[in-house]
Short mmCIF file of N, CA and C in Angstrom, two decimals:
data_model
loop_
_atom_site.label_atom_id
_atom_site.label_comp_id
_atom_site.label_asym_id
_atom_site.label_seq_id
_atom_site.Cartn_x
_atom_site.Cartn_y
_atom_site.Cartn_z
N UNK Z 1 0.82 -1.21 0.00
CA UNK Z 1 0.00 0.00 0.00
C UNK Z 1 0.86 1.27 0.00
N UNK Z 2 1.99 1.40 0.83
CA UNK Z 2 2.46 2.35 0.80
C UNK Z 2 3.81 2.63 -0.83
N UNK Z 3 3.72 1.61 -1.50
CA UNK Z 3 4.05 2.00 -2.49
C UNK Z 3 2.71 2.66 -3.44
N UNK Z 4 1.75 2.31 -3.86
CA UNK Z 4 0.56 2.60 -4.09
C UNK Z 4 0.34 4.31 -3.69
N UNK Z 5 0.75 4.36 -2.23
CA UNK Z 5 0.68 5.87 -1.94
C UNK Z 5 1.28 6.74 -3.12
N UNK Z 6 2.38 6.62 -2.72
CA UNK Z 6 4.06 6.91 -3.26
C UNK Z 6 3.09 7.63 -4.95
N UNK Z 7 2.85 5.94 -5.69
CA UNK Z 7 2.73 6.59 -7.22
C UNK Z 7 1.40 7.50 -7.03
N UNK Z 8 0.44 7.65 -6.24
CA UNK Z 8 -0.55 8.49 -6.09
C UNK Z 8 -0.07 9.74 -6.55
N UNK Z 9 0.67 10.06 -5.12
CA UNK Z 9 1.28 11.45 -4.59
C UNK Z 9 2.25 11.92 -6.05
N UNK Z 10 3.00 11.21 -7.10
CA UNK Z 10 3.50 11.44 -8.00
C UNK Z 10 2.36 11.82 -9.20
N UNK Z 11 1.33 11.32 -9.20
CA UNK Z 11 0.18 11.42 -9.96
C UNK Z 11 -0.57 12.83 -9.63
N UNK Z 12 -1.00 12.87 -8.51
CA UNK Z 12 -1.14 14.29 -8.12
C UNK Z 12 0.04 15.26 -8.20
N UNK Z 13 0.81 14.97 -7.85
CA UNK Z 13 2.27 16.54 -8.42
C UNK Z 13 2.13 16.37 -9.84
N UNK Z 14 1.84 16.00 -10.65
CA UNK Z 14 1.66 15.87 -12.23
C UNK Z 14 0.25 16.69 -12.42
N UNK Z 15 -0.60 16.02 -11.93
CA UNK Z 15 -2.45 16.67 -12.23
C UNK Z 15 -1.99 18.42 -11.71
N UNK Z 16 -1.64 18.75 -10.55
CA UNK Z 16 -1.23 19.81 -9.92
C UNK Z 16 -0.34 20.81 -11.13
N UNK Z 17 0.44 19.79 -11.75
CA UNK Z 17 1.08 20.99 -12.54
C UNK Z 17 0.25 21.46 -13.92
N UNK Z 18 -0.63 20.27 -14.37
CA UNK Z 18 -1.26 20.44 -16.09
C UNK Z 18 -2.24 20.74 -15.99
N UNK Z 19 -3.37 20.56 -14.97
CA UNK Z 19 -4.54 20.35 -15.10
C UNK Z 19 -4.97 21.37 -13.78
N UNK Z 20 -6.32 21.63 -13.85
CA UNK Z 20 -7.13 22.69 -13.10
C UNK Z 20 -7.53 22.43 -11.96
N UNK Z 21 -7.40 22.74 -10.56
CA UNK Z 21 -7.32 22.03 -9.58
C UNK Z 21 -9.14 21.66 -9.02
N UNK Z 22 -10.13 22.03 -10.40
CA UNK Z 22 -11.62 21.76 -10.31
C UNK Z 22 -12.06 20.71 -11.11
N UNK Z 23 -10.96 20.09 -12.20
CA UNK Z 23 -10.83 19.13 -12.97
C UNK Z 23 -11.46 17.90 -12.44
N UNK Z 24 -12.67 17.02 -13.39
CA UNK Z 24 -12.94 15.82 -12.40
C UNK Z 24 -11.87 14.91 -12.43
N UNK Z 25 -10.85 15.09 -13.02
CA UNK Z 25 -9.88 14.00 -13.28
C UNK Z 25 -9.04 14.19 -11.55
N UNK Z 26 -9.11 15.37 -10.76
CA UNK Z 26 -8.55 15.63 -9.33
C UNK Z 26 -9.53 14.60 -8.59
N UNK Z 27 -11.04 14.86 -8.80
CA UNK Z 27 -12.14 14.43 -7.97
C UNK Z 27 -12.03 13.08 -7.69
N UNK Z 28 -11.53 12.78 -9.13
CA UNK Z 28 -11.01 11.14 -9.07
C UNK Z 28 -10.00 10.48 -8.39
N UNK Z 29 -9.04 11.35 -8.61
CA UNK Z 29 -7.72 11.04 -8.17
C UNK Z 29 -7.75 11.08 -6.40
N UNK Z 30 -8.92 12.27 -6.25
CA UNK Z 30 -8.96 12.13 -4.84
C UNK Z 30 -9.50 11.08 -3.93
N UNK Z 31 -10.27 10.33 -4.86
CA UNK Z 31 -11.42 9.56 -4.47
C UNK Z 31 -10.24 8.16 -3.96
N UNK Z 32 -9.70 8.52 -5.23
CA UNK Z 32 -8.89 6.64 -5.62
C UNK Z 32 -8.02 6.94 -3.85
N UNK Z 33 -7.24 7.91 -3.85
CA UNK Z 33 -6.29 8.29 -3.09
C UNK Z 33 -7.33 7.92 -1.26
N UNK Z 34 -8.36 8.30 -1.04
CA UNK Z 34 -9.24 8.10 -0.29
C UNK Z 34 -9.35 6.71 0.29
N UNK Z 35 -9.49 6.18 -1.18
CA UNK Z 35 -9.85 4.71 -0.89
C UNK Z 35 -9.13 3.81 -0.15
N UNK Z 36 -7.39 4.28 -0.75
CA UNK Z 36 -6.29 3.85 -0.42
C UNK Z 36 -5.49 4.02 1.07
N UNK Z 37 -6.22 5.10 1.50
CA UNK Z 37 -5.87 5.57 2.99
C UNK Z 37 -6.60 4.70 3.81
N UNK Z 38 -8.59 4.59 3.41
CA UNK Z 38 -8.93 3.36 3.78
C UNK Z 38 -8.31 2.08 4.32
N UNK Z 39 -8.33 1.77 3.41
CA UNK Z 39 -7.47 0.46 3.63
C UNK Z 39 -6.05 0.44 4.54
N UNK Z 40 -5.49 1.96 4.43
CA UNK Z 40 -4.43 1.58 5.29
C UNK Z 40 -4.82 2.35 6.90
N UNK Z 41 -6.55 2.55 6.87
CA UNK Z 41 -7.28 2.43 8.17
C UNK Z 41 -6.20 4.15 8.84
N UNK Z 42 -5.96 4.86 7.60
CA UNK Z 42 -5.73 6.31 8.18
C UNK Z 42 -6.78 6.51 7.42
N UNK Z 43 -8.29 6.82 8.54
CA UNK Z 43 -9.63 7.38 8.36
C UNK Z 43 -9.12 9.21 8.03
N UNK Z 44 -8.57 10.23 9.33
CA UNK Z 44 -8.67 11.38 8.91
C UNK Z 44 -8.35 11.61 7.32
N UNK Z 45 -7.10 11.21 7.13
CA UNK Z 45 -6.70 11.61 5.61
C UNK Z 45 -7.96 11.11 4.70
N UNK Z 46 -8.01 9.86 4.43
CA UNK Z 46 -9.58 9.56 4.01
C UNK Z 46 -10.34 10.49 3.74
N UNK Z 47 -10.91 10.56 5.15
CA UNK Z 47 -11.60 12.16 4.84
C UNK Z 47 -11.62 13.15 4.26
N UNK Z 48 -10.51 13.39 4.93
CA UNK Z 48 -9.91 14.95 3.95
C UNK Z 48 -10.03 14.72 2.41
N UNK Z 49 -9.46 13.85 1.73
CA UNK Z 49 -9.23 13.71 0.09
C UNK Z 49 -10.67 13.06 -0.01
N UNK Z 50 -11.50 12.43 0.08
CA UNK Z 50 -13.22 12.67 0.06
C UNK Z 50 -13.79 14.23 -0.10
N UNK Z 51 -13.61 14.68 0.86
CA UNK Z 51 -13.84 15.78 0.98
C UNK Z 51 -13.04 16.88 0.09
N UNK Z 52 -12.19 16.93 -0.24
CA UNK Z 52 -11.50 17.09 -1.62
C UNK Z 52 -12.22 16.82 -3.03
N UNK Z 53 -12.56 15.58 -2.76
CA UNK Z 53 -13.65 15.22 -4.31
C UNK Z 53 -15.24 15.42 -4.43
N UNK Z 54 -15.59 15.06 -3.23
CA UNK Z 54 -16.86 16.28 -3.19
C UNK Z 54 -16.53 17.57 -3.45
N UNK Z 55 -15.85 18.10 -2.90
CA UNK Z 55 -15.99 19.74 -3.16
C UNK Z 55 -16.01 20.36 -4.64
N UNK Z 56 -14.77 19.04 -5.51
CA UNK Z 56 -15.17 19.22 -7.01
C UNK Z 56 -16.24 18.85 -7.44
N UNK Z 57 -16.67 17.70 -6.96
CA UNK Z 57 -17.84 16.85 -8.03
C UNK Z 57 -18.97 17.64 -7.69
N UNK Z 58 -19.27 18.98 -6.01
CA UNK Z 58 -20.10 19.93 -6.05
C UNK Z 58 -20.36 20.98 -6.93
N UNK Z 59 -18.80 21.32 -7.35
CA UNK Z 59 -18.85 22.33 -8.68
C UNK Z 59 -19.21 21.78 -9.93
N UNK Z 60 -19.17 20.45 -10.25
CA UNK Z 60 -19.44 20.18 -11.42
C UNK Z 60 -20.37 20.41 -11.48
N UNK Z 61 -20.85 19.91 -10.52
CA UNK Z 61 -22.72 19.54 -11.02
C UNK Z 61 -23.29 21.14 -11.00
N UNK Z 62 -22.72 21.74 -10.73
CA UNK Z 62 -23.33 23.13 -10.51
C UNK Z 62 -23.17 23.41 -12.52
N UNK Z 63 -22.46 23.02 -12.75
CA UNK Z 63 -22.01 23.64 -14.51
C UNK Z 63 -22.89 22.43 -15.20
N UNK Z 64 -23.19 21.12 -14.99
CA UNK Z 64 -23.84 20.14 -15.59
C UNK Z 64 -25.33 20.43 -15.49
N UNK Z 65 -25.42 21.50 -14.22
CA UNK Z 65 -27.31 21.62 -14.15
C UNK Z 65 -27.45 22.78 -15.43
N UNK Z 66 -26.28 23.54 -15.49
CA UNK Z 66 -26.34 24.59 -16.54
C UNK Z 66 -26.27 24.51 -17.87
N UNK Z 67 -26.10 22.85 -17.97
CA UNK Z 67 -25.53 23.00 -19.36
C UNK Z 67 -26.82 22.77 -20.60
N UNK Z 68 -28.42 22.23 -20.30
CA UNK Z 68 -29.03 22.17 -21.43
C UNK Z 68 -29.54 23.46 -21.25
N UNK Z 69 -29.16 24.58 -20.96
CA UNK Z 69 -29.39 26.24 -20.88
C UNK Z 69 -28.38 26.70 -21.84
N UNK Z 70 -26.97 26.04 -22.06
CA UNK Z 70 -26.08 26.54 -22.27
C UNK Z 70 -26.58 26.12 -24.14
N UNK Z 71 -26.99 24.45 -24.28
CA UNK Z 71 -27.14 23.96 -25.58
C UNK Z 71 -28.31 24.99 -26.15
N UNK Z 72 -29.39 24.97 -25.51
CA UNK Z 72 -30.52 25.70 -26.16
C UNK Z 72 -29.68 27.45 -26.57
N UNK Z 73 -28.83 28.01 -26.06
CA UNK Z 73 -28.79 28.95 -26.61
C UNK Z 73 -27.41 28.97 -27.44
N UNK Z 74 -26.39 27.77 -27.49
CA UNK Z 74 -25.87 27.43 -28.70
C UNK Z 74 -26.72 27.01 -30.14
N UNK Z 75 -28.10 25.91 -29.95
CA UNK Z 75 -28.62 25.75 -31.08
C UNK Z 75 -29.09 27.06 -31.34
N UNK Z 76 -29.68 27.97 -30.58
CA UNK Z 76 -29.74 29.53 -31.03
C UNK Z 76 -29.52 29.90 -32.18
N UNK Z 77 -28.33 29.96 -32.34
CA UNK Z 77 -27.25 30.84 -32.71
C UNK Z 77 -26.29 30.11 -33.98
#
């Protein structure tokens, strides 16, 4: 497991440098990373990176409720 960490934490310093820190590809990464603390029964961290991927997958959905608003005034146009 704690190699497993290891390539996480390398996976995130990568997402961190290319990608947008609201990206669901983080939400994911946080989730997987979550799972993995699980198992090694460190609950706080768990948490925390859960709570990390909610906080994105809250913004998504905020832009996914927007988006057949967004199509109807692309077919608009």
């Amino acid at each position: 497991l704690a190699e497993s960490l290891e390539v996480y934490k390398e996976v995130f310093s990568i997402y961190n440098e290319n990608i947008p820190s609201d990206d669901y590809r983080m939400a994911s990464l946080n989730n997987n990373i979550a799972l993995l603390y699980q198992e090694m029964n460190d609950f706080p961290m768990a948490v925390q990176h859960l709570k990390k991927a909610l906080s994105i997958i809250e913004k998504m959905k905020e832009w996914i409720l927007k988006l057949p608003q967004l199509i109807q005034i692309w077919q608009r146009h």
